[in-house]
Short mmCIF file of C-alpha atoms and ligand atoms in Angstrom, two decimals:
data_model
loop_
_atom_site.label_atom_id
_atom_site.label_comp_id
_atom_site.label_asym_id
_atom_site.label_seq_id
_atom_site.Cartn_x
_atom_site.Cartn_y
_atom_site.Cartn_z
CA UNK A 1 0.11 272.29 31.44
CA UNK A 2 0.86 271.92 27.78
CA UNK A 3 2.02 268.28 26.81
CA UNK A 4 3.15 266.90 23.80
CA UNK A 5 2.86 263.09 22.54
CA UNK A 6 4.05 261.82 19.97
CA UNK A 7 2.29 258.47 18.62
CA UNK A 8 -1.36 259.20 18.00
CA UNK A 9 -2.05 254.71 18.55
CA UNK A 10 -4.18 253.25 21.01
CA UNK A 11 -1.87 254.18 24.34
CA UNK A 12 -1.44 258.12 23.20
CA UNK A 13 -4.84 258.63 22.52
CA UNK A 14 -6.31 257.07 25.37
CA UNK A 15 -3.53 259.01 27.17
CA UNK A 16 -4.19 262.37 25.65
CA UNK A 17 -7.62 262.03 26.29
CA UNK A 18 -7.27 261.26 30.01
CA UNK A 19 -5.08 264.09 30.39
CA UNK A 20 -7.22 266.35 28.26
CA UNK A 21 -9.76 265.55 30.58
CA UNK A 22 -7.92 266.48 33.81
CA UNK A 23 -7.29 269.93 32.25
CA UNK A 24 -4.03 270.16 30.53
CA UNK A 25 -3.94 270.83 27.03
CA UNK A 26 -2.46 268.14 24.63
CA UNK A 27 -0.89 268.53 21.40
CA UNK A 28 -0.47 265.31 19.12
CA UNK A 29 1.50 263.79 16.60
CA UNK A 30 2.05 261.29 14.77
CA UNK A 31 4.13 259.85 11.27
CA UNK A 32 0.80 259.39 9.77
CA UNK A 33 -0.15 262.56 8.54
CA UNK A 34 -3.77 261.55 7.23
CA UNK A 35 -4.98 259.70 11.09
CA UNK A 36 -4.00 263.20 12.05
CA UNK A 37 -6.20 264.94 9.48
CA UNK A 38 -8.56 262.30 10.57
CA UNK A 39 -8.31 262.85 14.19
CA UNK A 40 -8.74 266.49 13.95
CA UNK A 41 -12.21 265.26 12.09
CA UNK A 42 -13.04 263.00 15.11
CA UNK A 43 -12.37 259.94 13.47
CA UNK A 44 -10.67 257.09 14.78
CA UNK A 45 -9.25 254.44 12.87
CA UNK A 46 -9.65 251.69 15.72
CA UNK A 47 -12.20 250.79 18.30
CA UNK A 48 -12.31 251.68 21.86
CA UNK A 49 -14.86 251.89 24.20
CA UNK A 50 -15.80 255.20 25.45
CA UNK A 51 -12.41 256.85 23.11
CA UNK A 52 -14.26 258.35 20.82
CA UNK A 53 -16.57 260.88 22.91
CA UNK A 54 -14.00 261.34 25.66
CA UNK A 55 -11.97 262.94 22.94
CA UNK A 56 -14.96 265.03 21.42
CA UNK A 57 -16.08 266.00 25.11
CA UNK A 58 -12.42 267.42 25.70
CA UNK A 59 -11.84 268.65 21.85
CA UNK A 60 -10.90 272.68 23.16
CA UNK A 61 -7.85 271.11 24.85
CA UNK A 62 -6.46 269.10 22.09
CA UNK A 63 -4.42 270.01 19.04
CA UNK A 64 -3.32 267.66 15.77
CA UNK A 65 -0.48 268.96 14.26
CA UNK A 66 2.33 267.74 11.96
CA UNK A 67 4.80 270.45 13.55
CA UNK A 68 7.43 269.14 15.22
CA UNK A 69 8.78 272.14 16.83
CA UNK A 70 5.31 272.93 18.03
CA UNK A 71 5.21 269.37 19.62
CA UNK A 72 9.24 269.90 21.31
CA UNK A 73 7.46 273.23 22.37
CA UNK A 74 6.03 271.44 25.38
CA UNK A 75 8.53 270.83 28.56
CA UNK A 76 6.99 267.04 28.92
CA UNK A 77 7.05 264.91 25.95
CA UNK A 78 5.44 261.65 26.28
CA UNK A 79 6.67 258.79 23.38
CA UNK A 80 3.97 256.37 23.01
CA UNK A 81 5.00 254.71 19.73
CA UNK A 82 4.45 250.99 19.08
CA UNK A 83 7.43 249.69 18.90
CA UNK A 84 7.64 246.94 15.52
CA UNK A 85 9.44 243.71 16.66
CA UNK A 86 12.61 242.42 14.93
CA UNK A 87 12.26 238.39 13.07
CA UNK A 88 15.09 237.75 15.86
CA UNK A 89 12.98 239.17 18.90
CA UNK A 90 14.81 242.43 19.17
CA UNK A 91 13.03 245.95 19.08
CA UNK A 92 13.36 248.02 16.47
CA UNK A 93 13.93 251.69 18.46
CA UNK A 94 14.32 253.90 15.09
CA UNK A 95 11.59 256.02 15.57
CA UNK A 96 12.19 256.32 19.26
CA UNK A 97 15.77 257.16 18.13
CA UNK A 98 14.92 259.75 15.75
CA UNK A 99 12.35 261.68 18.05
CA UNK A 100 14.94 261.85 20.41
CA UNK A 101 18.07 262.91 17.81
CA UNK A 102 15.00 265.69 16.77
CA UNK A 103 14.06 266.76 20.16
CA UNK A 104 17.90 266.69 21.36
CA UNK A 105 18.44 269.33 18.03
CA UNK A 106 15.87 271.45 19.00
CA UNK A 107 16.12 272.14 23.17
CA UNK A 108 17.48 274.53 25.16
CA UNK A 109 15.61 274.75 28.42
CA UNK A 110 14.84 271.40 30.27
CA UNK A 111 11.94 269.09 28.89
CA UNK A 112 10.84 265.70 30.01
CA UNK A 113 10.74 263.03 27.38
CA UNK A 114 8.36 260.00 29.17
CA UNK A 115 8.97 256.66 27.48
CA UNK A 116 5.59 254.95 27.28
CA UNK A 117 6.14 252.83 24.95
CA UNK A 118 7.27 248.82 25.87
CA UNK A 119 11.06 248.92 25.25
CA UNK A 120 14.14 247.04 25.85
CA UNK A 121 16.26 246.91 29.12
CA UNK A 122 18.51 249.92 28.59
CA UNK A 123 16.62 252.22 26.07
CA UNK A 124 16.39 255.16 28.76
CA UNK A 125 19.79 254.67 29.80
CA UNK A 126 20.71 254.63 25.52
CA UNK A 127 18.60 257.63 25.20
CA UNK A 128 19.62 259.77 28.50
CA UNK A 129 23.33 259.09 26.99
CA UNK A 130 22.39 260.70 24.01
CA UNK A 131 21.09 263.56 25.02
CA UNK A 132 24.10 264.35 27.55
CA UNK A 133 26.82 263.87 24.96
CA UNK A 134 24.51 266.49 22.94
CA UNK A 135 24.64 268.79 26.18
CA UNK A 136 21.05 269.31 25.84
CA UNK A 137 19.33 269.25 28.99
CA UNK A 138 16.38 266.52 28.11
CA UNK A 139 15.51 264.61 31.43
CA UNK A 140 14.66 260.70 30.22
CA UNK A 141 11.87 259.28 32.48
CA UNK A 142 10.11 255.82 31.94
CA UNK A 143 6.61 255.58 32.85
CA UNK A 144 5.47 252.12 31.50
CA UNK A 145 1.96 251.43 30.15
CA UNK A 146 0.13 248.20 31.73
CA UNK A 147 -3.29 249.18 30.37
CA UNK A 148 -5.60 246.93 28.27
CA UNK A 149 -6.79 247.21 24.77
CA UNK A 150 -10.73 247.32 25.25
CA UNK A 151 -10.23 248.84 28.94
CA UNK A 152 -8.11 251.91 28.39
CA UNK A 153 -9.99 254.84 29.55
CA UNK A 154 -10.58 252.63 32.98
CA UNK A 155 -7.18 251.37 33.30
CA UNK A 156 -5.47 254.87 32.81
CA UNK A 157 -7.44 256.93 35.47
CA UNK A 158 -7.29 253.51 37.76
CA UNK A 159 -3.97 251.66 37.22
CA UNK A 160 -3.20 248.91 39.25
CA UNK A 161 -0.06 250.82 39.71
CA UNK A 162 2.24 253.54 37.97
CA UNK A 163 5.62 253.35 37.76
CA UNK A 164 7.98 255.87 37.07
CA UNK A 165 11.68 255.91 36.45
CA UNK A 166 13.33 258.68 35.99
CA UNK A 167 17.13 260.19 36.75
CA UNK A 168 16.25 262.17 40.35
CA UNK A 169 14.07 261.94 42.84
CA UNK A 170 13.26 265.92 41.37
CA UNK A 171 12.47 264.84 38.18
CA UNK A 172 10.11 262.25 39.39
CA UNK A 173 8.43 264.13 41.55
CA UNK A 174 7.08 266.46 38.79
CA UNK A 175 6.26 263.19 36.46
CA UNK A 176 3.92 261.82 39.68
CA UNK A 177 2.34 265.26 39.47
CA UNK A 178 0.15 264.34 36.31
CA UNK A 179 -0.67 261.46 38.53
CA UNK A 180 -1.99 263.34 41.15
CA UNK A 181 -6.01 263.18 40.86
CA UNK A 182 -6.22 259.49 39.04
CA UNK A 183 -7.24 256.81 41.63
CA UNK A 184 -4.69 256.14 44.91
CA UNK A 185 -2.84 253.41 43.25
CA UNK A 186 0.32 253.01 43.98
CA UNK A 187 3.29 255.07 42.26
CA UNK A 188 6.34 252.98 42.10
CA UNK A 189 9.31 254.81 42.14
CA UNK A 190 12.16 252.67 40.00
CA UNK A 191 15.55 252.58 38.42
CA UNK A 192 14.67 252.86 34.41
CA UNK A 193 16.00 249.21 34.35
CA UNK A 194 13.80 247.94 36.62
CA UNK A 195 10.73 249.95 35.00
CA UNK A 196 11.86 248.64 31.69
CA UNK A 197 12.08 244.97 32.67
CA UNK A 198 9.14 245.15 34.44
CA UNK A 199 6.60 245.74 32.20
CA UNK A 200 8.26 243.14 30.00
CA UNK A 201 8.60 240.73 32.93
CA UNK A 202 4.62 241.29 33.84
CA UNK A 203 3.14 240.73 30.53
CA UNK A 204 5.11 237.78 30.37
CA UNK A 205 4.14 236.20 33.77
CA UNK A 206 0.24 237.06 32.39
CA UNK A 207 0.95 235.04 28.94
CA UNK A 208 3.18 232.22 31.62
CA UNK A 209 -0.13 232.08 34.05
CA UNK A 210 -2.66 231.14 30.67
CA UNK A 211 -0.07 228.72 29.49
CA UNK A 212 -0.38 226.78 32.43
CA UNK A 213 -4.00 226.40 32.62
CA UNK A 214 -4.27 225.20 29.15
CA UNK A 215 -1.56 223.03 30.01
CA UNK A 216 -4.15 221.75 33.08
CA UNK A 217 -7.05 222.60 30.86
CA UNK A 218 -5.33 219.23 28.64
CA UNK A 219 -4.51 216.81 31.14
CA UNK A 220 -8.37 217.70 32.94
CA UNK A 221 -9.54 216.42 29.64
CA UNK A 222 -8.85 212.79 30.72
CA UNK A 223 -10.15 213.52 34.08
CA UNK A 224 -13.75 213.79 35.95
CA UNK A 225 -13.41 217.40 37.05
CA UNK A 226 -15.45 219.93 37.69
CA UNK A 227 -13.85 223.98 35.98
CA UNK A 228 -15.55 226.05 38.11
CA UNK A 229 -14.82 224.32 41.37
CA UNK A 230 -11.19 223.66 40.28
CA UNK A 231 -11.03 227.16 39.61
CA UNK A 232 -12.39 228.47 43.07
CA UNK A 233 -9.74 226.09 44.73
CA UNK A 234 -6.97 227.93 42.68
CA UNK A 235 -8.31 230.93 42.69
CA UNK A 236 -9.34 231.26 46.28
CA UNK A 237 -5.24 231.27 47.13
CA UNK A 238 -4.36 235.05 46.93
CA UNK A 239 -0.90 233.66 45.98
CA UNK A 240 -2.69 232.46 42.83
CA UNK A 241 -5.58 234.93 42.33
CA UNK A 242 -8.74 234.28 40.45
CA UNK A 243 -7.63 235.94 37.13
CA UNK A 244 -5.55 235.17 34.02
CA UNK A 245 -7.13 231.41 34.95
CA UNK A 246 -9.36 230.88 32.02
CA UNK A 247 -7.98 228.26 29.56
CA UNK A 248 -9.25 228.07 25.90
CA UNK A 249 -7.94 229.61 22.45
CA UNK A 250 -5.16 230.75 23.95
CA UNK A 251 -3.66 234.31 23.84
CA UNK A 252 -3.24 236.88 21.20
CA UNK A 253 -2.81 240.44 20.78
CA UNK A 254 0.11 242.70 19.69
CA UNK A 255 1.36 242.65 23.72
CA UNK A 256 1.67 239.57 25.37
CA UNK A 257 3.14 237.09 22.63
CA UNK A 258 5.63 240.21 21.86
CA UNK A 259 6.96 240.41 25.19
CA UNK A 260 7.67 236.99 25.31
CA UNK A 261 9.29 237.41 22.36
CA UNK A 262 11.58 240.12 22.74
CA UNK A 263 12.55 238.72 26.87
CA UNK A 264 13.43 235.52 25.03
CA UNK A 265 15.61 237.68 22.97
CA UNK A 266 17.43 239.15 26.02
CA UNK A 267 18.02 235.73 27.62
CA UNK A 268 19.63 234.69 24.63
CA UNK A 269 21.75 237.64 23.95
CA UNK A 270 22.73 237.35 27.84
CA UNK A 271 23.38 233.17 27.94
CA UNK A 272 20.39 232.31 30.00
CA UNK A 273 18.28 229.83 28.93
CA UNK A 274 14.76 231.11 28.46
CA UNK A 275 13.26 227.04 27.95
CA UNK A 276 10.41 228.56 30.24
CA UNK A 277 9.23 231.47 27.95
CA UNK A 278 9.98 229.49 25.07
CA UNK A 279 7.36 226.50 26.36
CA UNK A 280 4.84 229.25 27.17
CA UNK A 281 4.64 230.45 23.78
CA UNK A 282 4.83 226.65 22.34
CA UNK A 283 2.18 225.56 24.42
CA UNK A 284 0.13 228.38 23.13
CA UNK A 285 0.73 227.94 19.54
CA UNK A 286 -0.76 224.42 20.28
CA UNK A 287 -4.07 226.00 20.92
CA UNK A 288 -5.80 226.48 17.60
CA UNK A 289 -3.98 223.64 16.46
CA UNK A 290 -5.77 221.89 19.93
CA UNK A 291 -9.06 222.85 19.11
CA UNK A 292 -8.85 222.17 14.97
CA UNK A 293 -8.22 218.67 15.73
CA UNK A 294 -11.19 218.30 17.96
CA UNK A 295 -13.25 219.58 14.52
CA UNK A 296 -11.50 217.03 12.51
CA UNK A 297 -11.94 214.09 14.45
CA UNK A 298 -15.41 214.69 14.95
CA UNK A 299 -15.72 215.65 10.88
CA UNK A 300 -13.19 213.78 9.43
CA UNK A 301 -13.42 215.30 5.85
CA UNK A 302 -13.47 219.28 6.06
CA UNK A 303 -14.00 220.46 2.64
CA UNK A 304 -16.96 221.18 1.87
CA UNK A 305 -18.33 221.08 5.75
CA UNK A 306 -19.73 224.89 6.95
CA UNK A 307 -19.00 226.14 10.30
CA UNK A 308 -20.48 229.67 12.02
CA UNK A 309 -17.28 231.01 13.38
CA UNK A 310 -18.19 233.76 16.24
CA UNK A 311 -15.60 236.00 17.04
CA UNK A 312 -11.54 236.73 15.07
CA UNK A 313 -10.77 239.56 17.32
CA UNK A 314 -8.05 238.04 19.91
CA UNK A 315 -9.93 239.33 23.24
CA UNK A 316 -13.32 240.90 23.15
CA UNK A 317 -14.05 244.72 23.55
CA UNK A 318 -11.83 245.24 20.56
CA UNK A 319 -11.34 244.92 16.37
CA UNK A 320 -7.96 243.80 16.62
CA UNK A 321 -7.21 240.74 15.08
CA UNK A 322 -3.57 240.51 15.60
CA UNK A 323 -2.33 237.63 16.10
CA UNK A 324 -5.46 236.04 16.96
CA UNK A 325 -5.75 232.72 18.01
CA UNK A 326 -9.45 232.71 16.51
CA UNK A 327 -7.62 233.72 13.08
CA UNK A 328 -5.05 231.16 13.05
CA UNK A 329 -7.67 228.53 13.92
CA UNK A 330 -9.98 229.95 10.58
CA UNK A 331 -6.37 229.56 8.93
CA UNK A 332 -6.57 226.19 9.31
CA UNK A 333 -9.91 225.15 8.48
CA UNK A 334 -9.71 227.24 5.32
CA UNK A 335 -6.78 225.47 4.41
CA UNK A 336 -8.66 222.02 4.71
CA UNK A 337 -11.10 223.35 2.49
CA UNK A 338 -13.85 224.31 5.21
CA UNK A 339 -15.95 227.10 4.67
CA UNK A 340 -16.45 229.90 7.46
CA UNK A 341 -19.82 232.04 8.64
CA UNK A 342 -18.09 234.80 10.58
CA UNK A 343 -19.59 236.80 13.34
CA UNK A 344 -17.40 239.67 14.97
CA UNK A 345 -19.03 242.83 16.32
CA UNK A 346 -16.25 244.86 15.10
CA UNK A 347 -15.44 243.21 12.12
CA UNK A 348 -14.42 245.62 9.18
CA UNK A 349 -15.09 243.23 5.90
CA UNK A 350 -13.71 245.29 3.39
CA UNK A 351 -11.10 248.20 4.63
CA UNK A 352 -9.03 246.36 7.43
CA UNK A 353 -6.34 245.59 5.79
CA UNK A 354 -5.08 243.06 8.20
CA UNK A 355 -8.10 240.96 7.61
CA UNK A 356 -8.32 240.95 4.01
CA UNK A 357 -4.50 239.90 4.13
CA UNK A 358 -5.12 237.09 6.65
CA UNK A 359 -8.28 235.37 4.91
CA UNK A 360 -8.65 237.37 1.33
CA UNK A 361 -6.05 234.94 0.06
CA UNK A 362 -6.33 233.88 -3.79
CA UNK A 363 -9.03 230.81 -3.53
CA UNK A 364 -9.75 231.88 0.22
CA UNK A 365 -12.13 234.29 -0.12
CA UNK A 366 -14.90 232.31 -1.82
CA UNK A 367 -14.59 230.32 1.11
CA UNK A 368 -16.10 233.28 3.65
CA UNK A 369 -19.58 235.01 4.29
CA UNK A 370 -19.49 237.82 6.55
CA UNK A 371 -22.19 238.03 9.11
CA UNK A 372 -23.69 241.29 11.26
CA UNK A 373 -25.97 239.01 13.66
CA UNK A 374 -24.67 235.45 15.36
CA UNK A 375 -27.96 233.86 14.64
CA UNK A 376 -27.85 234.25 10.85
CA UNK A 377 -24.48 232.83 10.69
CA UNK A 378 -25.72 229.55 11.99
CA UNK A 379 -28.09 228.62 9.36
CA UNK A 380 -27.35 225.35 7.70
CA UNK A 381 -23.89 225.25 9.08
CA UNK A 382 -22.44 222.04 10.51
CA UNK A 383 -21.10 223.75 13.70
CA UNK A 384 -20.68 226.82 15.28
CA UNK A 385 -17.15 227.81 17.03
CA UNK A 386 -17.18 230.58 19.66
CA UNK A 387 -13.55 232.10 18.81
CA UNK A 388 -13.84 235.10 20.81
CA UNK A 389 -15.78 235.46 24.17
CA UNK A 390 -17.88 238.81 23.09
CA UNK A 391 -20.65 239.46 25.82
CA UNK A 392 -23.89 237.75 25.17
CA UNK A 393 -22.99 234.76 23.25
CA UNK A 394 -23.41 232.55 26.01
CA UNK A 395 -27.03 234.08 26.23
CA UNK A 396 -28.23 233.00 23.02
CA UNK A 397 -30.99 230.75 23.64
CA UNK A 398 -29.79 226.92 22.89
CA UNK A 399 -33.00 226.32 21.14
CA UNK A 400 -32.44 229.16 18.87
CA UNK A 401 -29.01 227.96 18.16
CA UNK A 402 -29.91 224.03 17.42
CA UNK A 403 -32.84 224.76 14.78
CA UNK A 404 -30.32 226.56 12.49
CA UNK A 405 -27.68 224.21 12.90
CA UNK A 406 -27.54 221.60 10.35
CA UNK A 407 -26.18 219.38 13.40
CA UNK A 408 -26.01 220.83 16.63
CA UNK A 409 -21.83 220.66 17.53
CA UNK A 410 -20.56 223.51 19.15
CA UNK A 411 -16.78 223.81 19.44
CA UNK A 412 -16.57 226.67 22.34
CA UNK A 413 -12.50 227.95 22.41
CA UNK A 414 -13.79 230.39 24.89
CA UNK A 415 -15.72 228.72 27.19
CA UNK A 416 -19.02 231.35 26.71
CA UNK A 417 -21.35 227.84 27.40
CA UNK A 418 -22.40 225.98 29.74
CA UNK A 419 -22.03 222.33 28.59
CA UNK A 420 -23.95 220.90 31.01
CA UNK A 421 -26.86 222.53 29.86
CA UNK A 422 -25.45 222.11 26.42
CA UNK A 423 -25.60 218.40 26.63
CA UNK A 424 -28.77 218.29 28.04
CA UNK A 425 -30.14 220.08 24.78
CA UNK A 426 -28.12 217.33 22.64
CA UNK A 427 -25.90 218.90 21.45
CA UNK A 428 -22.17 217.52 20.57
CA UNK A 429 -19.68 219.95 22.24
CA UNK A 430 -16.30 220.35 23.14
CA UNK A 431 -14.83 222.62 25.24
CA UNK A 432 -11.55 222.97 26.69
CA UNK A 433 -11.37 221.34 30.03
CA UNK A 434 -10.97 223.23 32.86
CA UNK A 435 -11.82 226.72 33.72
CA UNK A 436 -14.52 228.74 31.88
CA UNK A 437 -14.54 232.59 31.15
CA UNK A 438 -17.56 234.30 32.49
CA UNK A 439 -20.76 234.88 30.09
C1 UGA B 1 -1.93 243.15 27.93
C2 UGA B 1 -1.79 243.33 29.45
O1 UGA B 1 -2.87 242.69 30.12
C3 UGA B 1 -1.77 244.82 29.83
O2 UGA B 1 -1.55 244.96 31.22
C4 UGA B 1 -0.66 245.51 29.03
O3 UGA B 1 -0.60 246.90 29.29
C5 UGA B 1 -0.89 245.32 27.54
O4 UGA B 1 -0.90 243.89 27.26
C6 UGA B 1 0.24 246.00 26.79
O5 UGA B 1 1.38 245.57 26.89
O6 UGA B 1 -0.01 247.05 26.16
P1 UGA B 1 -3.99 243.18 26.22
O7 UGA B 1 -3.02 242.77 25.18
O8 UGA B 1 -4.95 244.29 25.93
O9 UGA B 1 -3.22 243.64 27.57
O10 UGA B 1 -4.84 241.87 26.56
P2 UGA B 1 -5.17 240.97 27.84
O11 UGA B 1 -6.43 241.41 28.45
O12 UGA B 1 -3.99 240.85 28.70
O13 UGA B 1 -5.46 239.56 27.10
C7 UGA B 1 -4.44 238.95 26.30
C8 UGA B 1 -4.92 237.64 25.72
O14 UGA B 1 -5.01 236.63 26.72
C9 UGA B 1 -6.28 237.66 25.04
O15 UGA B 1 -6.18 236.96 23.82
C10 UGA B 1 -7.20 236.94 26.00
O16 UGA B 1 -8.27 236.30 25.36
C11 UGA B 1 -6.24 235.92 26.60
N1 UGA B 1 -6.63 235.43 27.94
C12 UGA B 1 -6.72 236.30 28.98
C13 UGA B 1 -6.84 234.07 28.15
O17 UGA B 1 -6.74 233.25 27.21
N2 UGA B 1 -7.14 233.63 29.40
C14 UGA B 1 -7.24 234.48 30.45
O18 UGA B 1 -7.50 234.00 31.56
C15 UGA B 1 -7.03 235.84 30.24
#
């Protein structure tokens, strides 16, 4: 089958490529007429495991192009655009809106237009409205995305679920089709309401579930307990589940903190208090905040101190620094006049433009080295913090790690250490009480 998306980000390619994969042919697009050129040329301007030769290995059945009739040629239409968020928590749907208006102009015989993309309660209903007072027969199905950055290609073929929302049990029937050979998940069959909230509702109960153990993770502080046998006793519960339970830095990311956002919004606009969302995203704000105070107390005066910082990205398996918990806690100690070794993988120094606007600040920069290997960052520093939880840090030897510190403190956010052992070595360390993510 020919399909067309529109959005050539992080969800449509990992899309495209799936479904390039399983045979159909997939024509892209996207605003950004250069990532196309780029695309075409294999390149990819973010990282994802496994993207990058999934797309080469399927190359005959994919097509960049900057036509839009080409891309309305197709009879389903996946939108997978990343929708910006409003300063008051709203959504801003132009360019869903405008694809729509175009695609609207341009049919005559039936298409499907799938809404990937996270949007507001309603949006299919706004868009299925517009398209009947046009006459044009464009069938409006949502099909929300739950994957994660880092774990796309996996959570695509092997979703925890699917869910699909369109106007007739018809109509869905021939959206589960392109279902049909990924892994026997469950397809959900929903009202586009219910699809819509959802997605919104889930992301929100993730970012609600690591709120509360940080919230634990503080009061465990003044306690004698043990995070690995407090976790099993949660965890072991099926009601509860053993993920989502690891308390540090706190969450980040372009997804969860956005959703909480934007169903704050809608309790607002509607008259119900949304204290509960509100406290989820205050308590994780408190984080870096958390964790910069533990440096200060222990350091006192922060100019002129040195720490090796590993990890800005907000989760590992990924470059993105968006809102980044790791970021906002460099913010801080570059503000008190501390300077940073940074370690990231992924870390672009000089072209990610994010980056350079987050720490290249006027007086900031001087303040920053740039490291490709963990080890070299520690030398003479005062400290090392572990801001993201890449695989392996927890590995590096402890002996390695004390003769390069100046003074062996380790601030772990992420919970890569064991501080038992850690003590044992002599080394000052804090870590967030209660449960730790796996090495
Ligand atoms: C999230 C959801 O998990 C996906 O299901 C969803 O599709 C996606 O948003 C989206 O809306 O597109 P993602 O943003 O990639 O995926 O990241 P997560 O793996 O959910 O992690 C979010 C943040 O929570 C990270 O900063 C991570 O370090 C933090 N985290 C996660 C914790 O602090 N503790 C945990 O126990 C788990």
């Amino acid at each position: 089958m020919n399909i067309s998306i529109i959005g050539a980000g992080r969800i449509g390619l990992a899309l495209g490529a799936v479904l390039a994969d399983k045979g159909h042919f997939v024509l892209f697009t996207d605003r950004d007429s250069q990532k196309l050129k780029d695309l075409s040329r294999g390149k990819i301007s973010f990282y994802e495991p496994g993207l990058k030769s999934f797309l080469r290995q399927n190359k005959s059945r994919l097509k960049w192009t900057e036509d839009s009739q080409e891309i309305i040629s197709s009879k389903m239409i996946f939108l997978t655009l990343n929708l910006p968020i409003k300063p008051n928590g709203d959504f801003d749907l132009s360019g869903i809106k405008d694809w729509t208006h175009r695609i609207i102009r341009q049919t005559q015989r039936e298409k499907i237009l799938i809404l990937k993309s996270t949007v507001p309660p309603g949006t299919n209903r706004m868009l299925q409205f517009l398209a009947k007072k046009a006459g044009a027969p464009l069938q409006v199905v949502s099909c929300p995305e739950f994957l994660r950055q880092g774990q796309a290609l996996y959570d695509i073929q092997n979703p925890y679920r699917s869910v699909i929302a369109g106007p007739s049990p018809k109509i869905n029937k021939k959206v589960a089709r392109i279902y049909k050979n990924f892994s026997a998940s469950p397809i959900i069959f929903a009202s586009p309401e219910t699809a819509e909230i959802g997605k919104l509702a889930a992301n929100s109960f993730l970012a609600l579930k690591i709120s509360f153990v940080n919230l634990m993770a503080n009061l465990t502080e003044y306690f004698d307990t043990n995070g690995e046998e407090l976790r099993r006793i949660l965890g072991s519960d099926p009601r509860i589940g053993h993920q989502f339970l690891q308390s540090g830095l706190g969450f980040g990311g372009s997804c969860l903190p956005k959703d909480l956002r934007h169903l704050t919004f809608q309790g607002r606009r509607h008259g119900i208090s949304m204290r509960l969302l509100k406290e989820v995203d205050a308590l994780n704000r408190q984080r870096s905040e958390h964790f910069f105070q533990q440096i200060k107390q222990r350091h006192k005066n922060l100019r002129n101190k040195t720490y090796a910082l590993w990890g800005l990205s907000f989760k590992p398996g990924t470059e993105d620094i968006r809102l980044s918990p790791s970021v906002f806690l460099a913010q801080k100690l570059l503000e008190t006049g501390a300077h940073l070794k940074i370690f990231d993988p992924l870390l672009k120094t000089e072209s990610s433009t994010p980056l350079s606007s987050i720490l290249g600040k006027k007086g900031v920069k001087a303040q920053i080295t740039f490291h490709k290997n963990p080890l070299s960052s520690l030398n003479s520093a005062h400290g090392l913090i572990v801001g993201t939880n890449w695989k392996g840090l927890g590995k590096i030897p402890l002996k390695e790690i004390k003769t390069r510190l100046k003074t062996p403190f380790i601030v772990d956010g992420r919970g890569v250490f064991n501080v038992k052992e850690l003590k044992k070595k002599g080394f000052t360390v804090y870590q967030s009480g209660l449960f730790r993510f796996p090495n």
